[in-house]
Amino acid sequence: MPKIAHQFEMDQQFEYAQDDKSDASPSNTWKILTVEDDPDYQASLVASLAGLSPIMGHNLQILTASSSIAAATLISQHPDIGLILLDVVMEEDDAGLRLVNTIREVLGNASVRVVLLTGQPGFAPEKEVMRTLDIDGYWNKAELTRDKLHSVEHSNFRTWLYLNQLIQARQGLQLVLDAARSINSKHDLVSFTRAVLLEISQILGVAKGGIMCVGNAVNSSFDDHYVISSTGSFEHLQGLKISDPQFSTIYTDVHTALVKQQHLLTTFHSIFYFETQNIDHKCYLMVVKSDIPVSDAHKNLLQVFSENISSGFTNIALLNRLTELAYTDINLNIPNRNWLYREINTMSVKERNHTRLLMLEVNQFDEAAFAFGADFCQKLLQHVHKQICNLLPQSQRIALTSSHRFSILMKADEQISEEILNALNHQKIVVSDVEHNVDLSLLQMDLACTQGYTAAKIVNLAESSLKEAKSKFIKNIKHTQQESDSISRRYDLMRELRTAIGNRTLNVMLQPKVSLTNHEVVGFEALARWKKDDGNYVGPDEFINIAEKSGLIQKLDCLIFEKTVEAIKTLAQHGYHLPVAFNASSLDLVRPDYYNFIVDVIEKNAIPAHLLELEVTETQAMSDYSIIQTQLNKFINFGLKISIDDFGTGYSSLAHISRLNADYIKIDRSFVSRLGSDDPSAHIVEMIMLMCKKLGFKVIAEGIETEQQQQILQDLQCDMGQGYLFAKPMYVDDVLAWLKKHQ
């Protein structure tokens, strides 16, 4: 903590050399203004004031004015007037009172002392005037004797002096704070000290003098302290040690201040001592040399400055320490994510083109943390870090960029052999004398394919690619320009999709479901379709996947359901009362208000519930069986039918299937497409049919495209089918035309 920490310690921490009594103000003359329209009383005041002895060593300059207008002009020309003796009644009855407001509010002079004099105390009662006006005294002319006048003068000039000292200190303090604030972002001690020196030199008027800052470690030799920055007559000493002969004239005083660890103020120079011992073990001396004697006012100002300068050194030390911590992982003592951001952001285009980002993630880390605790995981990371450094000794720029992810910046032309890649992917480490097998996923990304990206976007891009690879059980992935373009496209589509949902520009197409017994239309499936403003379509697989990953799927599903209800109403208006199936995600089904939303839309549109069929995929139905089944029961009780979509592609439990609350099972198109071939998977359809008949489900086959597929399904007694053999998805108007023709 700096030695100068509290104002009440000042007297003990400042040492004053034996100086002659210096002035308390930069001027040896103080000014007083008398404002009086009675020339006789004005002359009497001037005579009384002229007979006064000097006040605190200062002579008086007496200024006079006979009107409020003349007084205002003088005050604006002499802002250093210390005391105004002001008559209340002059050219107008309230001229003196209005002049007080002019002084305080128009001229903005808050330091000058104003004493009102009146010969008509009844006109402006003292109590009322003192309450409403910013004045410092109120006297009846008849009661103001010479002695009282002298007392008023002394007390008010003393107050004015103290106020000016405070104002000067506040102004100086603000200048120092502004100087420190302007360089805080640089974390640069040299810039900070130079800015402070320049501000002090301007405030004190050090024209031919100079200021310098000397510093070093607290425990270093005195002669090893050197000049960090300097101005004025000390400019040529920049960078020199204090032992240099050029310091001979101030060497003794500087040495005294350093040994005693306190300030030393003399007539022509002042030395201030600061230290940041508890932060970075440094100390500093600020040496101010003046070409004029340092007055008491200047010393007071420097004392106030010293508090801020001390805080400034502390803040710089803290900022530098915080900066160090901000870019370092304190557990492994290696760079962290912030460091990686900074390194990438400061790279030139050429540097990026020759740099590769290598990212390695420890798999099952969270599971290990839960099972074995934080200490085990900390040791695990230490061993993994050591292994990476051993396998990639050329990679000195390695950082821990998440709880279990390492990132390395390396040259793009450095090749990593398959052997090393395998060793990085599968590591054997020993923690607490026990050998463990640790698997890591690895991503390589040349920064050349990320030009124009911010560091944060690059790192997020790499992490997303790594996560995608892990979901596909890929151990090594190389991110290329193609992946960057693909991600950029998905990001742009996400923004456009959000707008399209908000503008309700997505629509539904209906694909017919046909009875395989008599080929009658028994219903439809509503399919979301997105036609962009440029006329191009975005495939549902693409935009639905984007909606799921961006959190838009619930809004999308709600919009498509509302569009589905509109389609049902249109069909009903033309005499077709056929059920339409709509899709719901597992996120919809676990959302408490989704059921209420569906019911509310149905009731508002007066649609019979049996005309709606809710489709949920097999995987979704089994993902959280108890919650999903509870929700499905609510829809069934309301009158909706339930279909299990993509059956056979998920991971169903036979125990759950036997209790599944559903009306229809839809065989996935991937199985239907193999019907009539030698593919053994075709037999799965037969197995599904047998199981569904036993459990009482009706079966719908998707993706029927050939007569042969239809015939096989009919032979297996499949109830319904949909596919291009019957009709492709159509907009409602086209469906109406198709229905008319089909009938």
XYZ file of C-alpha atoms in Angstrom:
743
model
C 0.000 0.000 0.000
C 1.389 3.480 -0.821
C 2.875 5.317 2.121
C 0.610 8.326 1.578
C -2.784 6.806 2.217
C -4.858 9.122 4.412
C -5.120 12.892 4.660
C -4.856 12.880 8.466
C -1.324 11.394 8.190
C -0.035 14.223 6.006
C 1.802 16.174 8.685
C 3.836 13.158 9.733
C 4.650 12.066 6.217
C 5.787 15.411 4.849
C 9.165 16.807 5.756
C 9.645 20.559 5.244
C 13.110 21.980 4.705
C 14.025 25.247 6.452
C 12.573 27.860 4.103
C 11.784 31.533 4.367
C 8.117 32.269 4.871
C 6.635 32.023 1.404
C 3.487 33.665 0.158
C 0.160 31.962 0.499
C -1.058 33.337 -2.816
C 0.588 33.834 -6.176
C -0.009 37.580 -5.785
C 1.201 39.906 -3.000
C -1.864 42.114 -3.509
C -5.432 41.218 -2.633
C -8.357 43.080 -4.153
C -11.446 44.502 -2.464
C -14.396 46.144 -4.255
C -16.753 48.666 -2.702
C -20.048 49.212 -4.523
C -21.779 52.360 -3.233
C -23.805 55.095 -4.963
C -23.313 57.554 -2.074
C -19.984 59.276 -2.887
C -19.488 60.475 0.683
C -19.967 57.013 2.193
C -17.821 55.528 -0.593
C -15.006 57.957 0.288
C -15.342 57.060 3.962
C -15.081 53.329 3.199
C -12.035 53.823 0.992
C -10.312 55.915 3.650
C -10.984 53.299 6.334
C -9.741 50.460 4.124
C -6.653 52.353 3.028
C -5.616 52.745 6.643
C -5.529 48.994 7.274
C -2.275 47.199 7.813
C -1.412 44.382 5.389
C -3.578 41.276 5.827
C -1.572 38.054 6.211
C 1.309 39.810 4.513
C -0.744 41.086 1.575
C -1.407 44.672 0.545
C -4.882 45.751 -0.538
C -5.948 47.104 -3.911
C -9.223 48.968 -3.515
C -11.625 49.046 -6.460
C -14.793 51.185 -6.454
C -18.069 51.230 -8.370
C -21.104 53.467 -7.983
C -23.674 51.219 -9.689
C -24.477 47.528 -10.065
C -23.695 47.667 -13.817
C -20.255 49.178 -13.221
C -19.632 46.644 -10.450
C -20.542 43.687 -12.699
C -18.085 44.937 -15.306
C -15.277 45.238 -12.744
C -15.973 41.784 -11.297
C -15.794 40.177 -14.734
C -12.489 41.990 -15.390
C -11.048 41.058 -11.975
C -12.092 37.470 -11.137
C -9.506 37.495 -8.309
C -11.429 40.028 -6.195
C -11.586 38.559 -2.716
C -14.199 40.751 -0.972
C -17.121 42.896 -2.144
C -18.766 45.486 0.139
C -22.116 45.927 -1.589
C -24.759 48.597 -0.999
C -28.295 47.155 -1.198
C -30.097 50.210 -2.603
C -28.450 52.006 -5.516
C -29.809 53.036 -8.941
C -32.792 50.833 -8.150
C -34.130 49.656 -4.800
C -33.047 46.037 -5.309
C -29.976 46.657 -7.502
C -27.600 45.267 -4.870
C -29.676 42.135 -4.342
C -29.849 41.447 -8.088
C -26.088 41.965 -8.370
C -25.551 39.105 -5.880
C -27.397 36.733 -8.248
C -25.374 38.066 -11.180
C -22.118 37.348 -9.338
C -23.080 33.822 -8.310
C -25.189 32.589 -11.223
C -24.152 34.634 -14.292
C -20.448 35.201 -13.609
C -20.183 31.893 -11.754
C -17.948 33.334 -9.048
C -18.550 31.210 -5.950
C -15.391 32.128 -4.045
C -15.642 35.933 -3.737
C -16.992 37.036 -0.340
C -20.016 39.346 -0.551
C -21.030 41.528 2.426
C -24.200 43.593 2.084
C -24.348 47.123 3.555
C -27.644 48.915 3.985
C -28.869 52.208 5.336
C -32.478 51.011 5.142
C -32.607 47.703 7.053
C -36.375 47.640 6.865
C -36.325 47.434 3.039
C -34.396 44.145 2.944
C -34.729 42.381 6.319
C -31.533 40.600 7.332
C -33.164 37.246 8.133
C -34.930 37.030 4.765
C -31.868 38.176 2.786
C -29.495 35.756 4.512
C -31.923 32.900 3.814
C -32.485 33.592 0.122
C -29.152 35.026 -1.101
C -25.650 33.537 -1.185
C -23.978 36.271 0.874
C -21.412 36.206 3.667
C -22.499 39.097 5.843
C -25.150 41.764 6.345
C -24.410 45.072 8.097
C -26.312 48.209 8.909
C -24.111 51.121 7.793
C -24.839 52.912 11.033
C -23.415 50.007 13.055
C -20.320 49.346 10.923
C -17.470 50.946 12.837
C -13.855 51.028 11.666
C -12.914 48.144 13.968
C -15.851 46.055 12.785
C -14.938 46.840 9.185
C -11.404 45.578 9.802
C -12.800 42.418 11.441
C -15.135 41.796 8.486
C -12.280 42.308 6.070
C -9.850 39.930 7.832
C -12.365 37.109 8.363
C -13.698 37.199 4.832
C -10.291 37.357 3.160
C -9.184 34.387 5.269
C -12.260 32.437 4.129
C -11.674 33.495 0.511
C -8.077 32.279 0.731
C -9.107 28.855 2.031
C -11.827 28.528 -0.576
C -9.395 29.376 -3.364
C -6.966 26.815 -2.063
C -9.703 24.192 -2.104
C -10.798 25.195 -5.589
C -7.214 25.045 -6.850
C -6.739 21.674 -5.201
C -9.969 20.362 -6.724
C -8.998 21.621 -10.164
C -5.557 20.104 -9.851
C -7.047 16.861 -8.603
C -9.394 16.711 -11.573
C -6.522 17.330 -13.971
C -4.524 14.493 -12.447
C -7.520 12.185 -12.517
C -8.163 13.073 -16.149
C -4.525 12.403 -16.974
C -4.604 9.033 -15.218
C -7.943 8.136 -16.801
C -6.665 8.910 -20.280
C -3.911 6.306 -20.032
C -5.645 3.613 -17.981
C -6.451 1.671 -21.112
C -2.761 1.510 -22.004
C -1.594 0.089 -18.671
C 1.595 2.030 -19.354
C 3.564 3.384 -16.383
C 5.720 5.646 -18.551
C 2.695 7.245 -20.190
C 0.991 7.662 -16.826
C 3.951 9.361 -15.152
C 4.594 11.630 -18.122
C 0.948 12.711 -18.239
C 1.020 13.501 -14.506
C 4.269 15.446 -14.880
C 2.881 17.541 -17.703
C -0.300 18.338 -15.781
C 1.623 19.388 -12.673
C 3.958 21.578 -14.693
C 0.986 23.418 -16.211
C -0.777 23.898 -12.891
C 2.298 25.156 -11.031
C 3.577 27.207 -13.944
C 6.925 25.428 -14.055
C 8.266 27.279 -17.064
C 12.020 26.931 -16.602
C 11.969 24.147 -14.061
C 11.164 20.499 -14.629
C 9.584 17.381 -13.213
C 10.763 13.794 -13.288
C 9.725 10.418 -11.956
C 12.330 8.043 -10.550
C 11.523 4.434 -9.779
C 12.676 0.862 -9.183
C 12.083 -2.098 -6.903
C 11.777 -1.239 -3.208
C 14.707 -3.439 -2.224
C 17.022 -2.381 -5.046
C 20.088 -0.231 -4.479
C 19.414 3.510 -4.327
C 21.864 4.223 -7.133
C 20.011 1.766 -9.377
C 16.850 3.868 -9.363
C 16.358 5.433 -12.776
C 14.312 8.198 -14.406
C 11.120 6.728 -15.859
C 9.950 9.982 -17.422
C 10.877 13.661 -17.225
C 9.976 17.125 -18.524
C 11.455 20.617 -18.693
C 14.983 21.028 -17.339
C 15.021 17.305 -16.462
C 14.186 16.199 -20.006
C 17.757 15.149 -20.789
C 17.868 12.832 -17.760
C 15.339 10.368 -19.223
C 16.497 6.792 -18.598
C 19.542 7.751 -16.482
C 20.270 6.227 -13.086
C 20.224 8.475 -10.030
C 23.920 7.769 -9.539
C 24.741 9.775 -12.689
C 26.806 12.914 -11.889
C 24.114 15.098 -13.418
C 21.994 14.440 -10.305
C 24.585 15.899 -7.931
C 22.549 19.008 -7.036
C 19.507 17.024 -5.854
C 21.185 13.709 -4.999
C 21.154 14.317 -1.222
C 17.484 15.344 -1.082
C 16.383 12.463 -3.293
C 18.387 10.038 -1.153
C 16.801 11.449 2.026
C 13.270 11.064 0.679
C 13.973 7.490 -0.422
C 15.608 6.425 2.848
C 12.935 8.028 5.010
C 10.206 6.888 2.613
C 8.419 10.230 2.854
C 7.885 13.483 0.991
C 10.421 16.302 1.172
C 9.322 19.869 0.352
C 11.792 22.740 -0.062
C 11.570 26.226 -1.523
C 12.523 25.420 -5.108
C 11.829 21.715 -5.405
C 9.549 19.114 -3.922
C 10.067 15.361 -3.750
C 7.184 12.926 -3.322
C 7.595 9.291 -2.321
C 5.176 6.538 -3.387
C 5.310 2.779 -3.241
C 3.216 -0.208 -4.335
C 4.991 -2.644 -2.045
C 2.113 -5.057 -1.596
C 1.339 -5.235 -5.297
C 4.557 -5.280 -7.305
C 7.286 -4.270 -4.789
C 8.004 -0.970 -6.569
C 8.610 2.559 -5.298
C 8.661 5.923 -7.053
C 9.958 9.448 -6.456
C 8.288 12.420 -8.114
C 10.742 15.349 -8.225
C 9.323 18.820 -8.985
C 11.774 21.655 -9.641
C 10.307 25.175 -9.884
C 11.806 28.368 -11.302
C 9.881 30.351 -8.675
C 9.596 29.730 -4.925
C 7.012 27.061 -4.090
C 4.320 28.911 -2.158
C 2.228 27.504 0.657
C -0.712 27.349 -1.750
C 1.393 25.296 -4.159
C 2.516 23.005 -1.366
C -1.071 22.442 -0.327
C -1.956 21.740 -3.932
C 0.919 19.282 -4.258
C -0.191 17.552 -1.083
C -3.624 17.046 -2.568
C -2.015 15.902 -5.813
C 0.145 13.434 -3.951
C -2.946 11.562 -2.799
C -4.142 11.154 -6.387
C -0.715 10.389 -7.763
C -0.308 7.742 -5.084
C -3.670 6.257 -6.057
C -2.597 6.451 -9.688
C 0.555 4.398 -9.068
C -1.511 1.907 -7.088
C -4.100 1.686 -9.834
C -1.452 1.191 -12.506
C 0.151 -1.570 -10.448
C -3.238 -3.166 -9.828
C -4.248 -2.856 -13.452
C -1.018 -4.479 -14.559
C -1.519 -7.228 -12.020
C -5.147 -7.687 -13.044
C -4.093 -7.717 -16.674
C -1.659 -10.484 -15.885
C -4.385 -12.421 -14.094
C -6.922 -11.683 -16.842
C -4.745 -13.450 -19.393
C -3.605 -16.356 -17.217
C -5.273 -19.484 -15.925
C -4.270 -19.401 -12.264
C -4.560 -23.166 -11.780
C -2.232 -24.269 -14.583
C -0.369 -20.950 -14.773
C -0.717 -20.881 -18.555
C -2.528 -18.427 -20.863
C -6.322 -18.494 -20.922
C -9.164 -17.688 -23.315
C -8.652 -13.911 -23.058
C -5.037 -14.386 -24.062
C -6.111 -16.346 -27.146
C -8.560 -13.582 -28.101
C -5.837 -10.963 -27.757
C -3.285 -12.956 -29.750
C -5.664 -13.524 -32.656
C -7.040 -9.976 -32.674
C -3.556 -8.462 -32.832
C -2.445 -10.640 -35.755
C -1.948 -9.056 -39.132
C -3.535 -10.585 -42.241
C -0.175 -12.106 -43.145
C 0.223 -13.638 -39.689
C -3.257 -15.170 -39.815
C -2.519 -16.691 -43.197
C 0.434 -18.538 -41.651
C -1.202 -19.602 -38.376
C -3.174 -22.695 -37.416
C -5.426 -23.121 -34.398
C -5.260 -26.536 -32.789
C -8.028 -27.268 -30.271
C -8.116 -30.334 -28.021
C -10.990 -31.227 -25.716
C -10.902 -33.781 -22.911
C -13.852 -36.118 -23.376
C -16.115 -37.158 -20.469
C -14.545 -34.429 -18.338
C -17.803 -33.409 -16.667
C -18.542 -37.020 -15.827
C -15.078 -37.375 -14.283
C -15.574 -34.187 -12.269
C -18.861 -35.506 -10.915
C -17.443 -38.942 -10.118
C -13.985 -38.060 -8.763
C -14.116 -34.392 -7.798
C -12.379 -31.159 -8.755
C -8.942 -32.081 -7.365
C -8.721 -35.153 -9.567
C -9.732 -33.151 -12.642
C -7.167 -30.473 -11.843
C -4.405 -33.071 -11.708
C -5.757 -34.643 -14.877
C -5.519 -31.314 -16.727
C -1.961 -30.808 -15.494
C -0.928 -34.203 -16.860
C -2.739 -33.652 -20.155
C -1.022 -30.277 -20.530
C 2.337 -31.902 -19.899
C 1.593 -34.635 -22.451
C 0.601 -32.078 -25.091
C 3.815 -30.136 -24.520
C 5.843 -33.364 -24.829
C 4.091 -34.404 -28.031
C 4.153 -30.920 -29.556
C 7.371 -29.362 -28.218
C 7.249 -26.683 -30.917
C 3.919 -25.412 -29.584
C 4.836 -22.878 -26.942
C 1.638 -20.858 -27.415
C -0.812 -23.095 -25.594
C -3.795 -21.884 -23.558
C -6.599 -23.398 -21.482
C -9.659 -21.858 -23.137
C -12.391 -23.631 -21.175
C -12.635 -25.946 -18.190
C -11.385 -28.889 -20.266
C -10.285 -27.493 -23.642
C -6.765 -26.561 -24.746
C -6.030 -24.269 -27.696
C -2.685 -23.980 -29.447
C -1.463 -21.414 -31.980
C 1.115 -22.933 -34.310
C 2.579 -22.367 -37.762
C 0.232 -23.428 -40.529
C 2.964 -25.307 -42.377
C 3.810 -27.492 -39.367
C 2.636 -31.030 -40.043
C 1.367 -33.335 -37.306
C 1.971 -37.004 -38.022
C -0.719 -39.654 -37.660
C 1.291 -41.166 -34.847
C 1.247 -37.929 -32.853
C -2.438 -37.378 -33.618
C -3.240 -40.815 -32.220
C -1.101 -40.123 -29.178
C -2.962 -36.848 -28.620
C -6.352 -38.546 -29.035
C -5.586 -41.408 -26.644
C -3.417 -40.556 -23.658
C -2.360 -42.651 -20.718
C -1.687 -40.584 -17.641
C -0.962 -41.389 -14.017
C -2.930 -39.529 -11.353
C -2.235 -40.380 -7.710
C -0.278 -43.484 -8.782
C -3.243 -44.789 -10.801
C -3.081 -45.069 -14.589
C -5.991 -43.577 -16.519
C -6.939 -43.623 -20.195
C -7.982 -40.194 -21.388
C -9.582 -39.565 -24.781
C -9.335 -36.186 -26.479
C -11.111 -34.840 -29.554
C -8.986 -32.669 -31.820
C -9.689 -29.909 -34.322
C -7.327 -28.152 -36.706
C -8.286 -24.819 -38.242
C -6.130 -22.693 -40.527
C -6.867 -19.073 -39.672
C -6.497 -18.224 -43.346
C -10.117 -19.361 -43.797
C -11.355 -16.958 -41.104
C -10.212 -13.608 -42.482
C -12.537 -10.832 -41.354
C -13.690 -12.778 -38.294
C -13.154 -11.514 -34.771
C -11.185 -13.683 -32.369
C -14.344 -14.508 -30.427
C -16.094 -15.643 -33.599
C -13.096 -17.770 -34.616
C -12.930 -19.514 -31.245
C -16.702 -20.057 -31.152
C -16.554 -21.401 -34.695
C -13.813 -23.858 -33.739
C -15.719 -24.965 -30.636
C -18.920 -25.470 -32.639
C -17.100 -27.565 -35.231
C -15.451 -29.606 -32.500
C -18.791 -30.190 -30.779
C -20.360 -31.244 -34.079
C -17.520 -33.686 -34.703
C -17.889 -35.174 -31.217
C -21.621 -35.689 -31.755
C -20.694 -37.796 -34.794
C -17.987 -39.662 -32.839
C -15.232 -38.152 -34.993
C -11.927 -37.902 -33.115
C -10.135 -35.588 -35.551
C -11.604 -32.866 -37.695
C -9.960 -30.372 -40.004
C -11.978 -27.199 -40.385
C -11.719 -25.869 -43.946
C -12.988 -22.894 -45.903
C -15.973 -25.008 -46.894
C -16.985 -25.417 -43.254
C -16.569 -21.675 -42.667
C -18.788 -20.904 -45.648
C -21.341 -23.454 -44.474
C -21.471 -21.960 -40.985
C -21.739 -18.447 -42.404
C -24.654 -19.618 -44.547
C -26.376 -21.200 -41.551
C -25.871 -18.018 -39.540
C -27.360 -15.891 -42.313
C -30.266 -18.336 -42.664
C -30.874 -18.179 -38.924
C -31.266 -14.398 -39.080
C -33.541 -14.647 -42.119
C -35.571 -17.432 -40.486
C -36.108 -15.333 -37.379
C -37.446 -12.541 -39.586
C -39.588 -14.916 -41.637
C -41.197 -16.371 -38.498
C -41.838 -12.884 -37.156
C -43.411 -11.828 -40.465
C -45.334 -15.131 -40.727
C -44.085 -15.686 -44.288
C -43.568 -19.432 -43.861
C -46.364 -21.658 -45.160
C -47.542 -25.236 -45.134
C -47.964 -27.784 -47.880
C -50.267 -30.746 -47.463
C -49.344 -34.270 -48.572
C -52.276 -36.715 -48.853
C -52.568 -39.943 -46.883
C -54.312 -42.668 -48.860
C -56.024 -45.876 -47.778
C -54.093 -48.774 -49.298
C -57.348 -50.799 -49.398
C -59.532 -48.521 -51.548
C -57.177 -45.591 -52.398
C -59.461 -43.059 -50.757
C -57.932 -39.938 -49.260
C -58.052 -40.321 -45.487
C -56.126 -37.253 -44.403
C -53.054 -35.069 -44.885
C -49.753 -34.249 -43.288
C -48.857 -30.543 -42.935
C -45.267 -29.858 -43.984
C -43.470 -26.553 -43.312
C -42.147 -24.764 -46.401
C -39.977 -21.647 -46.604
C -39.843 -19.618 -49.786
C -37.446 -16.686 -49.442
C -38.039 -13.227 -50.851
C -35.738 -14.005 -53.784
C -38.010 -16.907 -54.801
C -35.636 -19.679 -53.697
C -36.774 -22.454 -51.368
C -34.841 -23.553 -48.284
C -35.181 -27.256 -47.634
C -37.106 -28.204 -44.477
C -34.288 -30.457 -43.261
C -31.967 -27.445 -43.315
C -34.135 -24.748 -41.760
C -35.745 -27.053 -39.176
C -32.266 -28.110 -38.054
C -31.280 -24.442 -37.788
C -34.458 -23.689 -35.842
C -33.721 -26.482 -33.375
C -30.149 -25.330 -32.766
C -30.967 -21.635 -32.529
C -33.939 -21.923 -30.168
C -36.490 -20.960 -32.839
C -38.151 -24.362 -33.130
C -40.969 -23.600 -30.694
C -41.918 -20.376 -32.484
C -41.690 -22.203 -35.815
C -43.905 -25.065 -34.628
C -46.515 -22.662 -33.257
C -46.623 -20.738 -36.540
C -46.947 -23.933 -38.602
C -49.755 -25.170 -36.349
C -51.679 -21.925 -36.860
C -51.155 -22.254 -40.621
C -52.349 -25.870 -40.401
C -55.581 -24.780 -38.708
C -56.094 -22.200 -41.467
C -55.692 -24.976 -44.059
C -58.245 -27.189 -42.252
C -60.754 -24.316 -42.265
C -60.199 -23.747 -45.988
C -60.747 -27.446 -46.744
C -63.876 -27.481 -44.587
C -65.292 -24.472 -46.430
C -65.091 -26.560 -49.628
C -66.714 -29.577 -48.043
C -63.604 -31.612 -47.168
C -63.565 -32.566 -43.498
C -60.319 -34.525 -43.432
C -57.802 -34.768 -40.546
C -54.424 -33.067 -40.902
C -51.313 -34.140 -39.002
C -48.857 -31.576 -37.626
C -45.416 -32.079 -36.097
C -44.396 -31.205 -32.547
C -40.883 -31.314 -31.140
C -39.960 -32.743 -27.761
C -39.231 -29.165 -26.639
C -42.855 -28.326 -27.390
C -44.186 -31.283 -25.458
C -42.212 -30.577 -22.294
C -43.231 -26.917 -22.350
C -46.086 -26.410 -19.843
C -47.965 -23.848 -21.922
C -47.829 -25.735 -25.259
C -51.004 -27.726 -24.551
C -52.854 -24.530 -23.602
C -51.657 -22.877 -26.823
C -52.954 -25.756 -28.990
C -56.318 -25.861 -27.222
C -56.686 -22.076 -27.413
C -56.065 -21.986 -31.196
C -58.472 -24.888 -31.805
C -61.245 -23.299 -29.760
C -60.797 -19.827 -31.247
C -61.111 -21.285 -34.758
C -63.959 -23.666 -33.837
C -62.147 -26.659 -35.345
C -63.218 -30.188 -34.255
C -60.313 -31.754 -32.336
C -60.598 -35.031 -34.285
C -59.464 -33.190 -37.443
C -56.001 -32.743 -35.915
C -53.340 -35.388 -35.529
C -50.179 -34.730 -33.527
C -47.008 -36.343 -34.871
C -43.985 -36.948 -32.662
C -40.888 -38.916 -33.662
C -40.068 -42.216 -32.035
C -36.874 -40.781 -30.520
C -38.772 -37.820 -29.072
C -41.479 -40.051 -27.646
C -38.864 -42.137 -25.836
C -36.436 -39.360 -24.853
C -38.277 -38.606 -21.629
C -41.008 -41.193 -21.599
C -42.823 -40.216 -18.426
C -43.122 -36.496 -19.265
C -43.915 -36.986 -22.956
C -46.564 -39.641 -22.267
C -48.245 -37.429 -19.692
C -48.504 -34.636 -22.247
C -49.748 -36.979 -24.994
C -52.500 -38.207 -22.679
C -53.748 -34.640 -22.307
C -54.009 -34.248 -26.092
C -55.739 -37.636 -26.444
C -58.278 -36.708 -23.778
C -58.971 -33.462 -25.659
C -59.753 -35.468 -28.814
C -56.549 -35.344 -30.914
C -55.051 -38.410 -32.600
C -51.372 -39.284 -31.988
C -48.895 -40.601 -34.565
C -45.379 -41.922 -33.910
C -43.248 -40.765 -36.839
C -40.034 -42.284 -38.278
C -40.697 -45.565 -36.491
C -37.793 -48.025 -36.557
C -35.065 -45.375 -36.721
C -34.980 -44.597 -32.994
C -34.034 -46.537 -29.892
C -37.339 -47.741 -28.522
C -37.859 -49.837 -25.474
C -40.276 -52.685 -26.164
C -41.709 -52.179 -22.678
C -42.487 -48.549 -23.524
C -43.871 -49.344 -26.973
C -46.376 -51.739 -25.469
C -47.734 -48.868 -23.342
C -47.355 -46.166 -25.988
C -50.302 -43.759 -26.117
C -50.654 -43.491 -29.897
C -53.158 -44.227 -32.636
C -50.819 -44.557 -35.616
C -47.315 -45.844 -36.281
C -45.548 -44.408 -39.338
C -42.924 -46.645 -40.962
C -39.940 -44.549 -41.989
C -39.310 -44.073 -45.705
C -35.797 -45.546 -45.359
C -37.380 -48.991 -44.855
C -40.128 -48.544 -47.456
C -37.571 -47.657 -50.128
C -35.919 -51.091 -49.729
C -39.084 -53.068 -50.320
C -38.761 -55.387 -53.320
C -34.955 -55.508 -53.072
C -32.639 -58.135 -51.647
C -31.733 -55.826 -48.748
C -32.331 -57.721 -45.459
C -33.555 -54.444 -43.931
C -36.721 -54.866 -45.971
C -37.785 -57.559 -43.535
C -37.947 -54.932 -40.773
C -41.183 -53.665 -42.322
C -42.744 -57.085 -41.933
C -41.632 -57.232 -38.286
C -43.046 -53.757 -37.584
C -46.355 -54.732 -39.182
C -46.664 -57.879 -37.079
C -45.856 -55.977 -33.854
C -48.288 -53.155 -34.607
C -51.125 -55.554 -35.398
C -50.500 -57.335 -32.105
C -50.471 -54.033 -30.165
C -53.471 -52.535 -31.964
C -51.757 -49.698 -33.840
C -52.804 -48.602 -37.328
C -49.840 -48.323 -39.692
C -48.953 -45.603 -42.186
C -46.099 -46.173 -44.648
C -44.145 -43.098 -45.768
C -42.301 -42.535 -49.029
C -44.204 -44.933 -51.321
C -42.954 -44.258 -54.828
C -43.549 -47.480 -56.814
C -46.427 -49.822 -57.518
C -44.294 -52.689 -56.242
C -43.823 -51.028 -52.850
C -47.560 -50.378 -52.651
C -48.394 -53.984 -53.491
C -46.005 -55.390 -50.867
C -47.487 -53.111 -48.223
C -51.008 -54.129 -49.210
C -50.003 -57.783 -48.902
C -48.707 -57.016 -45.403
C -52.089 -55.397 -44.603
C -50.636 -51.916 -44.107
C -53.521 -49.493 -43.496
C -52.408 -46.266 -45.145
C -49.622 -44.791 -47.232
C -48.270 -41.501 -48.454
C -45.662 -40.705 -51.038
C -45.027 -39.443 -54.550
C -46.875 -42.454 -56.006
C -50.092 -40.798 -54.826
C -49.243 -37.089 -54.651
C -46.435 -34.759 -53.739
C -46.880 -32.026 -51.069
C -49.135 -29.214 -52.366
C -50.352 -25.798 -51.303
C -54.015 -25.671 -50.225
C -55.314 -24.309 -53.555
C -53.553 -27.102 -55.407
C -54.907 -29.639 -52.892
C -58.467 -28.505 -53.636
C -57.923 -28.971 -57.350
C -56.287 -32.362 -56.748
C -59.129 -33.533 -54.512
C -61.692 -32.568 -57.122
C -59.815 -34.484 -59.796
C -59.068 -37.453 -57.502
C -62.712 -37.908 -56.594
